Amino acid sequence: MAVAEEADPPNLNLNLPVHITGRDAQRNPEFVKLLSSLSHRLTHTGVSRSLHKDVEQATEQMRREKAAWLQTGALYHELEELLLDYDIKRQEAELPVAETQFYTALRECLTTAEICEYLECSPDGRRDVTLLGLTSQQLHQNNPHRKDLKSLQKKLVPMIEERLKKKCTAVFSFHESSSNLSNDGGELVFAKASQLPLVLERERQDLQEKRRLLLQDRAARDRQFWQYYQILLQTLESLERIVKHHRLKSQLDNNNIISEWLVQRFDAMELKIKVVESQVLCDTYTADTVAALKQIRRHLDPTPYDSEYTQSVQQLQAYRSVGMGFDSLVQEYGQLQEAIQNKQWGLTELQKTC
């Protein structure tokens, strides 16, 4: 069910360079509509279709121009190699006059053609501005071999064709295995070699198709990996919730058990303390001790002291009512008492010494 929810929107990830999962499509339906409308205007690379068409046309035109340039370049290099071979042969042996004249004319015509390529030197591409004011028409008219061009071409074309034929055969032999070419004749090999561009183009298209399929497989693998990753995250989240719930429930049960055990232990300790307190009270307050304490309490009862204090206050007030000389009499009485005590102490000490 989770995989079905994560399924990608149909054709959306293939038509645009995006990666939208089914969950993203469910959460953002308006954005998916926008992407669907863009898929009709953009290519799978994110380029507008009109611009892509212009690019394809420009690419095709450039391909044709490049093919024409390569053909001209190949012909030019063959002519250079032909003249180079002639120079090597001329150094090794003396060649016939006709052949020497042919190659001389060919070299001069090739030089004239090369000079014509350097005439247009205007930076803005204007054709009316040329090197030294010369034109290609003037150079061709001044070519001494202008009248012999047809005869030169008639003799030159078969030579160039033969050289190109050998090179095509060599390239085809390099492309194909030697076992496939051992039983084929020269004409058959050249016929196959003439089809080499088509074969290479077909192989190139096959490689591009395989590359496209590989990219699709990679994108599908990435999407599948992303789906598995999301499912794994969901599974881990669910597992974490279950573990937390189980752990909290177990912890709660454990806490309840510990709380009940502590309550019972505290109750037992309280009962034990009460028992110890009772034992201490029983050991401390025996029958004799209780009787003695009661006797002490009676002696310490504050009622007699209160009556004596009241009598003393009454006597003091009676003395004060005598007059202002009461204080002096009290002081004199105190002095007399102190003198009597001193004399008694001295008499006692005297008796001890005697």
Tab-separated table of N, CA and C in Angstrom, residues 342-354:
chain	number	residue	atom	x	y	z
A	342	ASN	N	30.445	38.243	109.038
A	342	ASN	CA	31.911	38.341	109.052
A	342	ASN	C	32.474	38.016	110.450
A	343	LYS	N	31.854	38.521	111.473
A	343	LYS	CA	32.312	38.255	112.827
A	343	LYS	C	32.150	36.789	113.172
A	344	GLN	N	31.008	36.184	112.729
A	344	GLN	CA	30.830	34.758	112.974
A	344	GLN	C	31.902	33.951	112.268
A	345	TRP	N	32.278	34.366	111.079
A	345	TRP	CA	33.321	33.633	110.308
A	345	TRP	C	34.665	33.772	110.990
A	346	GLY	N	34.948	35.027	111.466
A	346	GLY	CA	36.217	35.242	112.170
A	346	GLY	C	36.269	34.459	113.489
A	347	LEU	N	35.134	34.401	114.196
A	347	LEU	CA	35.089	33.640	115.439
A	347	LEU	C	35.289	32.159	115.181
A	348	THR	N	34.710	31.716	114.122
A	348	THR	CA	34.867	30.299	113.770
A	348	THR	C	36.305	29.980	113.429
A	349	GLU	N	36.961	30.835	112.681
A	349	GLU	CA	38.356	30.613	112.317
A	349	GLU	C	39.255	30.673	113.556
A	350	LEU	N	38.929	31.579	114.484
A	350	LEU	CA	39.720	31.695	115.709
A	350	LEU	C	39.591	30.444	116.552
A	351	GLN	N	38.386	29.898	116.601
A	351	GLN	CA	38.182	28.670	117.358
A	351	GLN	C	38.962	27.513	116.743
A	352	LYS	N	39.050	27.512	115.395
A	352	LYS	CA	39.795	26.432	114.740
A	352	LYS	C	41.286	26.503	115.061
A	353	THR	N	41.804	27.728	115.162
A	353	THR	CA	43.234	27.882	115.427
A	353	THR	C	43.581	27.565	116.870
A	354	CYS	N	42.634	27.848	117.779
A	354	CYS	CA	42.872	27.539	119.186
A	354	CYS	C	42.748	26.055	119.439
